[in-house]
Short mmCIF file of C-alpha atoms and ligand atoms in Angstrom, two decimals:
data_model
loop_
_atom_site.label_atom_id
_atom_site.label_comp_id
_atom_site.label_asym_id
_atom_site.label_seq_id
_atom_site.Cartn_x
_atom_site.Cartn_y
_atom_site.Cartn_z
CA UNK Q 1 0.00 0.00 0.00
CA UNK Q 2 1.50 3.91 -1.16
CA UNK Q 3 1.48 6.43 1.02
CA UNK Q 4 1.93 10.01 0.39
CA UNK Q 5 1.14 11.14 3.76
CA UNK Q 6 3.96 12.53 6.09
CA UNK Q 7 5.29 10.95 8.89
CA UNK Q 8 3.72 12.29 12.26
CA UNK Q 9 5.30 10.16 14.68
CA UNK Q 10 6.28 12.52 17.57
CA UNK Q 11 9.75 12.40 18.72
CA UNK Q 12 12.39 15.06 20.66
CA UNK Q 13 12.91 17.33 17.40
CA UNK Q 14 9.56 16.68 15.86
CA UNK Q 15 6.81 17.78 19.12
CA UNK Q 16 3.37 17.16 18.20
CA UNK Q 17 1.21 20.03 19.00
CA UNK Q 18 -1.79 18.71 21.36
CA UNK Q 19 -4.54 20.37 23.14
CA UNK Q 20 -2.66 20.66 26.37
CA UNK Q 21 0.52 21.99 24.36
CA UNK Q 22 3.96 20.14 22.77
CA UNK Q 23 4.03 16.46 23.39
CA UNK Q 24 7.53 14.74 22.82
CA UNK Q 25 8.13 11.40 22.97
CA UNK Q 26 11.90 9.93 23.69
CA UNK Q 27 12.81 6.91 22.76
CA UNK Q 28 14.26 4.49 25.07
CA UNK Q 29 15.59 1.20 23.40
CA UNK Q 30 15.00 -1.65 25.31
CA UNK Q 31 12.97 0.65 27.74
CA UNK Q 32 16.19 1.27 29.28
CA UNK Q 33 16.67 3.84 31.76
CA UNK Q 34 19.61 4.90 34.33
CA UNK Q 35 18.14 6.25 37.68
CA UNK Q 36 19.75 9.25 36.97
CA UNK Q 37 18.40 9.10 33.35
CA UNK Q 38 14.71 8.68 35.19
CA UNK Q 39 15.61 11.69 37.25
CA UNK Q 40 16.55 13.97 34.38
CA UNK Q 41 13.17 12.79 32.83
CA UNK Q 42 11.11 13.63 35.75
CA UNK Q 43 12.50 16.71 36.26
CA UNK Q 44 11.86 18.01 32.67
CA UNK Q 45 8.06 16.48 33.22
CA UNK Q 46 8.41 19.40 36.66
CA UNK Q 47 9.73 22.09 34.80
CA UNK Q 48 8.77 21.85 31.42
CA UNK Q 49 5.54 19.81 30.89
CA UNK Q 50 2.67 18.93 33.04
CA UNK Q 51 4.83 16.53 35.64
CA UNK Q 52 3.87 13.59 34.33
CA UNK Q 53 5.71 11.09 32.54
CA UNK Q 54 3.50 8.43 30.39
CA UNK Q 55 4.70 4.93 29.21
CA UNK Q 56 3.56 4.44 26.10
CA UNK Q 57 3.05 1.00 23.82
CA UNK Q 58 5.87 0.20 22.67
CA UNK Q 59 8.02 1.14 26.00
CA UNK Q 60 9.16 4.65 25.53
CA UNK Q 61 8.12 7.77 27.25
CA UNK Q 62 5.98 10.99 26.38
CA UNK Q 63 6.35 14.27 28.18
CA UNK Q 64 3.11 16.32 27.68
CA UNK Q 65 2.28 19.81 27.90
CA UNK Q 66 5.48 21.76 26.86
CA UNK Q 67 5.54 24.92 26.06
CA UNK Q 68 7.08 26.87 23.20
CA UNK Q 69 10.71 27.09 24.38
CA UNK Q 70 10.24 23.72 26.56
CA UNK Q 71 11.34 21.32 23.04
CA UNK Q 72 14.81 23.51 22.67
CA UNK Q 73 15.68 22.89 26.48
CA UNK Q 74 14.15 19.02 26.94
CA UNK Q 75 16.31 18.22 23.53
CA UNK Q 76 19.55 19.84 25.74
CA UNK Q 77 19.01 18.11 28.70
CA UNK Q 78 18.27 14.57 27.05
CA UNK Q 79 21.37 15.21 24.71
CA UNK Q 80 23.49 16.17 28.24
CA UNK Q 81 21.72 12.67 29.37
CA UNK Q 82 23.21 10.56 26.61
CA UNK Q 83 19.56 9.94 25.64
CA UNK Q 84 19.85 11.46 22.47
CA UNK Q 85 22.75 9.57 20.94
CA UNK Q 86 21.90 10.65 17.14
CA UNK Q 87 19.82 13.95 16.41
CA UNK Q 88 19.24 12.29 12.76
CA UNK Q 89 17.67 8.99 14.29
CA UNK Q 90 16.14 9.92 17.37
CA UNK Q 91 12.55 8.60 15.96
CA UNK Q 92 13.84 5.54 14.46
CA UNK Q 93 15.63 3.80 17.39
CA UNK Q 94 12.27 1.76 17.83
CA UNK Q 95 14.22 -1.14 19.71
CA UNK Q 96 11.68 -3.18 22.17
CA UNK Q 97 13.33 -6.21 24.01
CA UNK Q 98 11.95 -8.61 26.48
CA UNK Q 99 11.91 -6.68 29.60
CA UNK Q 100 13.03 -9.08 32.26
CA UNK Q 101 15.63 -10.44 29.44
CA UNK Q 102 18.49 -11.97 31.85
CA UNK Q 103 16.81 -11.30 35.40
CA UNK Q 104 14.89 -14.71 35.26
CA UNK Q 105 15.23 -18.04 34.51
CA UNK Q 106 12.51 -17.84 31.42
CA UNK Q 107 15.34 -16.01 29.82
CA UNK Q 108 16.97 -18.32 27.22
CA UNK Q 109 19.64 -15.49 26.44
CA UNK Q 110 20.19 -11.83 27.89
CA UNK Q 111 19.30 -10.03 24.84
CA UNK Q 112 20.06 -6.66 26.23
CA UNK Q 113 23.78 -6.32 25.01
CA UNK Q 114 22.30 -7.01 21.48
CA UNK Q 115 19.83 -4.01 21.77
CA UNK Q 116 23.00 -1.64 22.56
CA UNK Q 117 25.06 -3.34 19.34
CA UNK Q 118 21.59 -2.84 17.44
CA UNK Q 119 21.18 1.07 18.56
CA UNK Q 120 24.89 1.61 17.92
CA UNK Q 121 24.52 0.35 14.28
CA UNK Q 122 21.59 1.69 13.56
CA UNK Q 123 22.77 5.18 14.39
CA UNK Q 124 26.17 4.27 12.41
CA UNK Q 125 24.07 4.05 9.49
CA UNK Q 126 23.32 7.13 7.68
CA UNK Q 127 20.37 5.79 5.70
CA UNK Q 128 18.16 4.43 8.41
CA UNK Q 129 17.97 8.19 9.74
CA UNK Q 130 15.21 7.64 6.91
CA UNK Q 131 13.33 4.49 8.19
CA UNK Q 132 9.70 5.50 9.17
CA UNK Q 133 8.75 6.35 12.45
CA UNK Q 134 6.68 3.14 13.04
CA UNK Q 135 8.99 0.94 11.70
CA UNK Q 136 10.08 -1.43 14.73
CA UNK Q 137 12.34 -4.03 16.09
CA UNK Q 138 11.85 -6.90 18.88
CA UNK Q 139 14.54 -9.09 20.28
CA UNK Q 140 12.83 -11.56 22.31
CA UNK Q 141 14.98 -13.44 24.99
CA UNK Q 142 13.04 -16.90 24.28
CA UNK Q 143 10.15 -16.74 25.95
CA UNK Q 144 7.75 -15.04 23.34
CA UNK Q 145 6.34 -11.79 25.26
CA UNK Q 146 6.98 -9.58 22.30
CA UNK Q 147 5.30 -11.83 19.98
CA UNK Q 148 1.89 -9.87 20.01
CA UNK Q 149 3.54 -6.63 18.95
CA UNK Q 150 4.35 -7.65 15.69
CA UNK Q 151 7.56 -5.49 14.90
CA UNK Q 152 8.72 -5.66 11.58
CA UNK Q 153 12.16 -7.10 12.00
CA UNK Q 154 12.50 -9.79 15.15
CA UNK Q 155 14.84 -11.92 16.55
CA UNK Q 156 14.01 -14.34 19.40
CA UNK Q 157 16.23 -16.47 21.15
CA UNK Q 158 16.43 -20.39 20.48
CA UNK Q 159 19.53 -20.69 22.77
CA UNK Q 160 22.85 -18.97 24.23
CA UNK Q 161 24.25 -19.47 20.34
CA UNK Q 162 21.28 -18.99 18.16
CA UNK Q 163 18.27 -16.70 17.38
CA UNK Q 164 15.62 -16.87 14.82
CA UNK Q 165 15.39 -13.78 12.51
CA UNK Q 166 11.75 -13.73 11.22
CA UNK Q 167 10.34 -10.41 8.65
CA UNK Q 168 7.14 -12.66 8.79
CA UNK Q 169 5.65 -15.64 10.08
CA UNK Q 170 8.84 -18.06 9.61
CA UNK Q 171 12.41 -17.53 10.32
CA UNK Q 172 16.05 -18.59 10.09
CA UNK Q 173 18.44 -19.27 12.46
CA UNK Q 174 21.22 -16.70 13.18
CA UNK Q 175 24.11 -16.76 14.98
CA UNK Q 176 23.65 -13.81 17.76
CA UNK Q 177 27.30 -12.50 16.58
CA UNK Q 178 25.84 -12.19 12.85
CA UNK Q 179 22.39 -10.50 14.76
CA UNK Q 180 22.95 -6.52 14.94
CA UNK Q 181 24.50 -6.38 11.76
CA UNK Q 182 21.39 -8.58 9.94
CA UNK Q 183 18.71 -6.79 11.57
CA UNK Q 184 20.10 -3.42 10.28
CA UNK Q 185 20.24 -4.80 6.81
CA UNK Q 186 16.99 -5.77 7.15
CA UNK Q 187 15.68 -2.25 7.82
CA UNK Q 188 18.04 -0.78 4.91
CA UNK Q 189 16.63 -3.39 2.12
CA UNK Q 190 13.10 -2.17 3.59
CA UNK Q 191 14.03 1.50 2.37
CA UNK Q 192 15.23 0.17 -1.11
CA UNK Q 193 12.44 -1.95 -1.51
CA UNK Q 194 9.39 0.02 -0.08
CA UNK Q 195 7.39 2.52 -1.97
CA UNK Q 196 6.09 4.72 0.54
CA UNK Q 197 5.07 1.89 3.13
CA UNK Q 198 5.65 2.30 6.91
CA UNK Q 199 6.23 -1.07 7.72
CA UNK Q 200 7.28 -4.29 6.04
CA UNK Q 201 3.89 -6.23 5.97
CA UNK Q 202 2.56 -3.25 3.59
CA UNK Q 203 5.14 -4.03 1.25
CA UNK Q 204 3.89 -6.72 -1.20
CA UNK Q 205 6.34 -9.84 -0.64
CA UNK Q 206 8.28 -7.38 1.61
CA UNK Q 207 10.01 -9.72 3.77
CA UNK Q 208 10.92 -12.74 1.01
CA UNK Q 209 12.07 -9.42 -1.21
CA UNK Q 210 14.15 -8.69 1.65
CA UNK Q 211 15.19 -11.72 2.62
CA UNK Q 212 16.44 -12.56 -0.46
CA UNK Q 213 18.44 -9.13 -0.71
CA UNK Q 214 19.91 -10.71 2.28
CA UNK Q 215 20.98 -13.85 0.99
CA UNK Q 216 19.06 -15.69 3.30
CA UNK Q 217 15.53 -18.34 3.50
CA UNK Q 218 13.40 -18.70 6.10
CA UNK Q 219 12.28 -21.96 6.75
CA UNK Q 220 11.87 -22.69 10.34
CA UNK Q 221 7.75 -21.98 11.92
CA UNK Q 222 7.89 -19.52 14.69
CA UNK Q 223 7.05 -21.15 18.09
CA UNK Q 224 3.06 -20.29 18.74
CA UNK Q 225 3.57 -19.78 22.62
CA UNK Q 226 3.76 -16.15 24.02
CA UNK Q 227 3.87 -15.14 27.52
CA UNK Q 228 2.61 -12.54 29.36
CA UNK Q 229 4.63 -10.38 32.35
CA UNK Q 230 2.46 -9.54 35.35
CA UNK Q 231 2.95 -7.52 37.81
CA UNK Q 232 5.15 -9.07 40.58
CA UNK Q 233 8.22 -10.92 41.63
CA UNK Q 234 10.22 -12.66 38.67
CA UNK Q 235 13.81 -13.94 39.66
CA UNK Q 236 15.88 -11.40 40.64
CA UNK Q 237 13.63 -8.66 39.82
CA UNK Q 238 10.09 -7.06 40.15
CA UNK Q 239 7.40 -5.79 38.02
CA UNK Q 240 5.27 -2.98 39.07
CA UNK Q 241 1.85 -1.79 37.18
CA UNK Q 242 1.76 2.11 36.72
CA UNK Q 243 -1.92 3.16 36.68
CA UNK Q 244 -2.82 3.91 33.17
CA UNK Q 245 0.44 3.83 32.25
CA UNK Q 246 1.18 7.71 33.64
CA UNK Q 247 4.19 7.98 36.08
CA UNK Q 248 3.96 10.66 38.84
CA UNK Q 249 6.95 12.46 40.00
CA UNK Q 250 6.27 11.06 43.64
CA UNK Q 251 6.46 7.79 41.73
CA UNK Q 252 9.47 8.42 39.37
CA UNK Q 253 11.29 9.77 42.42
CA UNK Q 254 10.94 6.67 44.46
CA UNK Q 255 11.57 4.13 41.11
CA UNK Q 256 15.32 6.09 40.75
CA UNK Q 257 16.00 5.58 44.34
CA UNK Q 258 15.45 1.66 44.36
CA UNK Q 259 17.73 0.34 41.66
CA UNK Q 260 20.46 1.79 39.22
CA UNK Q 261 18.07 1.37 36.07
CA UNK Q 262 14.27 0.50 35.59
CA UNK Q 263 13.46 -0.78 32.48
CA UNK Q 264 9.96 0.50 30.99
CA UNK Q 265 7.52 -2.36 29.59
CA UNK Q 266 5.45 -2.37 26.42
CA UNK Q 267 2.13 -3.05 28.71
CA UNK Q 268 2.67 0.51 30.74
CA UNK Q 269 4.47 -1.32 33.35
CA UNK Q 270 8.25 -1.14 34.98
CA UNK Q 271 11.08 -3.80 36.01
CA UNK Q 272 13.04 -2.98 38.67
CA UNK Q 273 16.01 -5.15 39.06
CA UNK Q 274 16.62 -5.36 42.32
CA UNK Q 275 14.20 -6.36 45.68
CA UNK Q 276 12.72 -2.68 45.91
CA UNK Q 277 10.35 -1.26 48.87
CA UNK Q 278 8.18 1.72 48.98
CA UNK Q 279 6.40 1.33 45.48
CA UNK Q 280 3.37 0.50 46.94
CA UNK Q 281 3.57 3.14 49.21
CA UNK Q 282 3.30 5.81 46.24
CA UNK Q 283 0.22 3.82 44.33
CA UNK Q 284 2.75 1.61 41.88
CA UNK Q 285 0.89 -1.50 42.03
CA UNK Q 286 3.45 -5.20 42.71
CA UNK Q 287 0.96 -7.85 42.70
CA UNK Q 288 -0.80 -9.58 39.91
CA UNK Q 289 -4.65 -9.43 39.61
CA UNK Q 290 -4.80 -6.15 39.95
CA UNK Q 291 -7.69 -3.89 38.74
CA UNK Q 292 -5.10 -1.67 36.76
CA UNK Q 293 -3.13 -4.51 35.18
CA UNK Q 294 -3.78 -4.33 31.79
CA UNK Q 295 -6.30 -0.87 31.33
CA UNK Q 296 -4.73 1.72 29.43
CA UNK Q 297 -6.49 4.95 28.31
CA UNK Q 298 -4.87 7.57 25.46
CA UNK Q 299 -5.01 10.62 26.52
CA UNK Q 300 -8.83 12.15 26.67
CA UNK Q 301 -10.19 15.35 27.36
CA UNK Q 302 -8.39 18.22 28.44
CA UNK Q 303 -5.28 17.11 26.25
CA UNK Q 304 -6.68 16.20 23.00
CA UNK Q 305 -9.30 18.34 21.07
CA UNK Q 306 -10.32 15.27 19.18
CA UNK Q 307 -11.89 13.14 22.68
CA UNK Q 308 -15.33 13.33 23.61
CA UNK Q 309 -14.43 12.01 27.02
CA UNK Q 310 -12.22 12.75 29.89
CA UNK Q 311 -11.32 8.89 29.92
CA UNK Q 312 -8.67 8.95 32.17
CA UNK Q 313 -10.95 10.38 34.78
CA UNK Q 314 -13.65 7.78 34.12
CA UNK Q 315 -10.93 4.47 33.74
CA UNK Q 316 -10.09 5.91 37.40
CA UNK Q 317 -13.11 6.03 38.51
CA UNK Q 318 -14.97 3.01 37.64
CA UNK Q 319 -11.42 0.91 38.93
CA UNK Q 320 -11.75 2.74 42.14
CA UNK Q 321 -15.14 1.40 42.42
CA UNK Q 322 -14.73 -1.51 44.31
CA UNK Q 323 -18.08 -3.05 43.47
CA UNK Q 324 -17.51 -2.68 39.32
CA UNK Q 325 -21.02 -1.82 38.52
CA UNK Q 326 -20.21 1.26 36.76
CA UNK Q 327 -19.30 -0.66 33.60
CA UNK Q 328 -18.74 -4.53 34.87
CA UNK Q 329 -18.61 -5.89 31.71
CA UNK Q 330 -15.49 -3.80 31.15
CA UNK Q 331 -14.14 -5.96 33.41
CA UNK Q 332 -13.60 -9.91 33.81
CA UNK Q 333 -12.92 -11.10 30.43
CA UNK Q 334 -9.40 -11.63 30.39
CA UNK Q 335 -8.24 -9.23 28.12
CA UNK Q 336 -6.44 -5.57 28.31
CA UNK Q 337 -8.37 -2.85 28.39
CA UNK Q 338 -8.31 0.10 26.11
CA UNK Q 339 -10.17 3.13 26.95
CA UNK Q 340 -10.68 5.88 23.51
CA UNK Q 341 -11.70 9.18 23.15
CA UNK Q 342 -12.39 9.40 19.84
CA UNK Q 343 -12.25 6.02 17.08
CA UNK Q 344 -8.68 6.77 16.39
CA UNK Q 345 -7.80 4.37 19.71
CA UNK Q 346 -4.74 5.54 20.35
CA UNK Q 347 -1.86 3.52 22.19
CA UNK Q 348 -4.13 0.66 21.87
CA UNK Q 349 -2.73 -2.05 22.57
CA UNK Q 350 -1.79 -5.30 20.33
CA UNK Q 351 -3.50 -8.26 20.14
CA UNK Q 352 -6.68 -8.97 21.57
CA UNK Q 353 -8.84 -6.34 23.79
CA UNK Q 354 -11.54 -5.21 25.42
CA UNK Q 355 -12.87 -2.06 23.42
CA UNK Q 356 -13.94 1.00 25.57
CA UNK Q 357 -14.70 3.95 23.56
CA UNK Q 358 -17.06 7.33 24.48
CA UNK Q 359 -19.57 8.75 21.93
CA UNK Q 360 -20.10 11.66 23.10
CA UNK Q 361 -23.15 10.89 25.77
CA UNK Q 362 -21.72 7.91 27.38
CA UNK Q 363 -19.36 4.49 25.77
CA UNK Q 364 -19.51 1.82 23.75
CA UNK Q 365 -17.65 -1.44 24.92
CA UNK Q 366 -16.51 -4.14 22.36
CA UNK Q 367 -19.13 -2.28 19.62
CA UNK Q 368 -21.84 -2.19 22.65
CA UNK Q 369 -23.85 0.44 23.84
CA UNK Q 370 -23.49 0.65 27.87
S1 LIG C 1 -7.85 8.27 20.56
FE1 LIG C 1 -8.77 10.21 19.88
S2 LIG C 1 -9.21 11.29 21.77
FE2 LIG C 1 -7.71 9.73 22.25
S3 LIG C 1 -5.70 10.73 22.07
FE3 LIG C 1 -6.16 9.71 20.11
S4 LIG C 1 -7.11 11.34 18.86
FE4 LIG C 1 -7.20 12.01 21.01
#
């Protein structure tokens, strides 16, 4: 499918203008943060935006409400921060890896050094500073969490030698030594073989085009299983759920006290490796079953001019309500939940979910008037 349309993907450089002012998103590969990174991030929220910082869906994090001079000083800081390694690829270094990669014993491989060879090669290469916005890559450490997000160019591990590159639903086997390298050939014989696409599965026989430019055949199925990381202990490390997904500086204070790095999660939640107290204390949520696991909201009325809702408000309200019969069948049915403003669903999440969106005089959910 052509496309003539511009890319809109927010970034550092590029702030997308929203109700509520500039909104910049900062791309964190891996979801990889230093504490003091996290601090310099919630201080910028303080001082430049509206305080907040929110996780978004594919583990980065947006800083809302900037205004006119706030992009010139958040780009300084970040680039004083070492989070802005490349001004020419800040939007492209879409890297998601399996978040509790090495701090468990579901992890086949620690994929995480490969994500820092994969960023430094990506923004080695001049070209990719061209990739779309949207265009994404996944390096799964075996045990299939990432395989819902469909990025176009993933790698998950088989073993401590060997992952399997798939463009599509098979793959080959690749030596991790051979790995950065491949998957940044991948994403250049996307730009000489794309039209206008975003991602690879627009491109008509994208990823055998590609992987023949590659000199390579898939041929092994990818394994069916995927997992899902709740909230909770894991090995060495813990998971905590942020309410819809939107840190508060109380909360982003505490998380930079209790480890050297948190690493953000595509489902709006954070690791922490390393036994950590007090989360619970500021409203971070480190059990499974919770109420917030799994409900994320875009942003709603005030910040968007497009929402008919303030769903934020109303997500918090009707978890808060202990007995759920505000909207029960929002809840129970084993899915995520996704609360919209307007049909544009944004940040919803992949895969399967339950569908709450407002009309204007009250919300649909799954296509159902409630
Ligand atoms: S889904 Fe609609 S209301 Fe919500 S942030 Fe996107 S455009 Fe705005």
């Amino acid at each position: 499918m052509a496309r003539t349309e511009v890319d809109r993907c927010p970034g550092v450089l590029a702030v997308h203008q929203a109700a509520d002012g500039g909104l910049a998103r900062v791309r964190l590969p891996g979801g990889r943060l230093t504490a003091a990174q996290l601090d310099v991030l919630r201080l910028a929220a303080t001082e430049l935006g509206d305080g907040r910082l929110e996780l978004t869906s594919r583990g980065n994090v947006q800083l809302r409400g900037l205004d006119a001079d706030g992009p010139q000083d958040l780009s300084d800081r970040l680039f004083a921060a070492g989070l802005l390694p490349s001004l020419a690829h800040e939007r492209v270094r879409n890297i998601l890896a399996s978040p509790l990669s090495g701090l468990d014993q579901e992890s086949r491989y620690d994929v995480m050094p490969v994500v820092a060879a994969l960023d430094q090669a990506l923004c080695e290469h001049p070209a990719l500073a061209g990739l779309p916005g949207r265009f994404l890559f996944a390096l799964d450490d075996g045990r299939g969490d990432l395989a819902d997000l469909r990025a176009d160019v993933t790698v998950r591990a088989l073993d401590d030698r060997t992952g399997l590159l798939s463009l599509g639903d098979r793959g080959v086997p690749v030596e991790w030594a051979r790995v950065p390298a491949l998957m940044v050939a991948a994403a250049a014989a996307f730009l000489l073989v794309r039209d206008q696409e975003w991602r690879i599965a627009e491109v008509p026989d994208g990823a055998e085009r590609i992987l023949e430019e590659l000199g390579l055949q898939a041929t092994e199925p990818l394994p069916a299983e995927s997992t899902r990381v709740v909230a909770g202990g894991h090995g060495t490390a813990l998971v905590a759920t942020v309410p819809l997904g939107s840190l508060t500086q109380e909360q982003a204070a505490v998380l930079a006290q209790v480890a050297p790095e948190v690493r953000i999660t595509p489902w709006r939640s954070v690791v922490v490796p390393a036994v950590a107290r007090g989360l619970e204390e500021v409203g971070l949520v480190t059990t499974s079953g919770s109420r917030w696991e799994g409900v994320t909201a875009c942003a709603g009325q005030p910040g968007c001019a497009k929402a008919l809702a303030d769903v934020r408000a109303d997500a918090t309200r009707l978890v808060a309500d202990a007995a759920g019969d505000g909207l029960p069948r929002v809840f129970g049915r084993g899915r995520r939940v996704h609360w919209s403003g307007c049909e544009r669903r944004c940040g919803k999440p992949a895969g399967s979910y339950v569908d709450v969106l407002a009309v204007g005089d009250g919300y649909q959910v799954d296509g159902e008037r409630v």
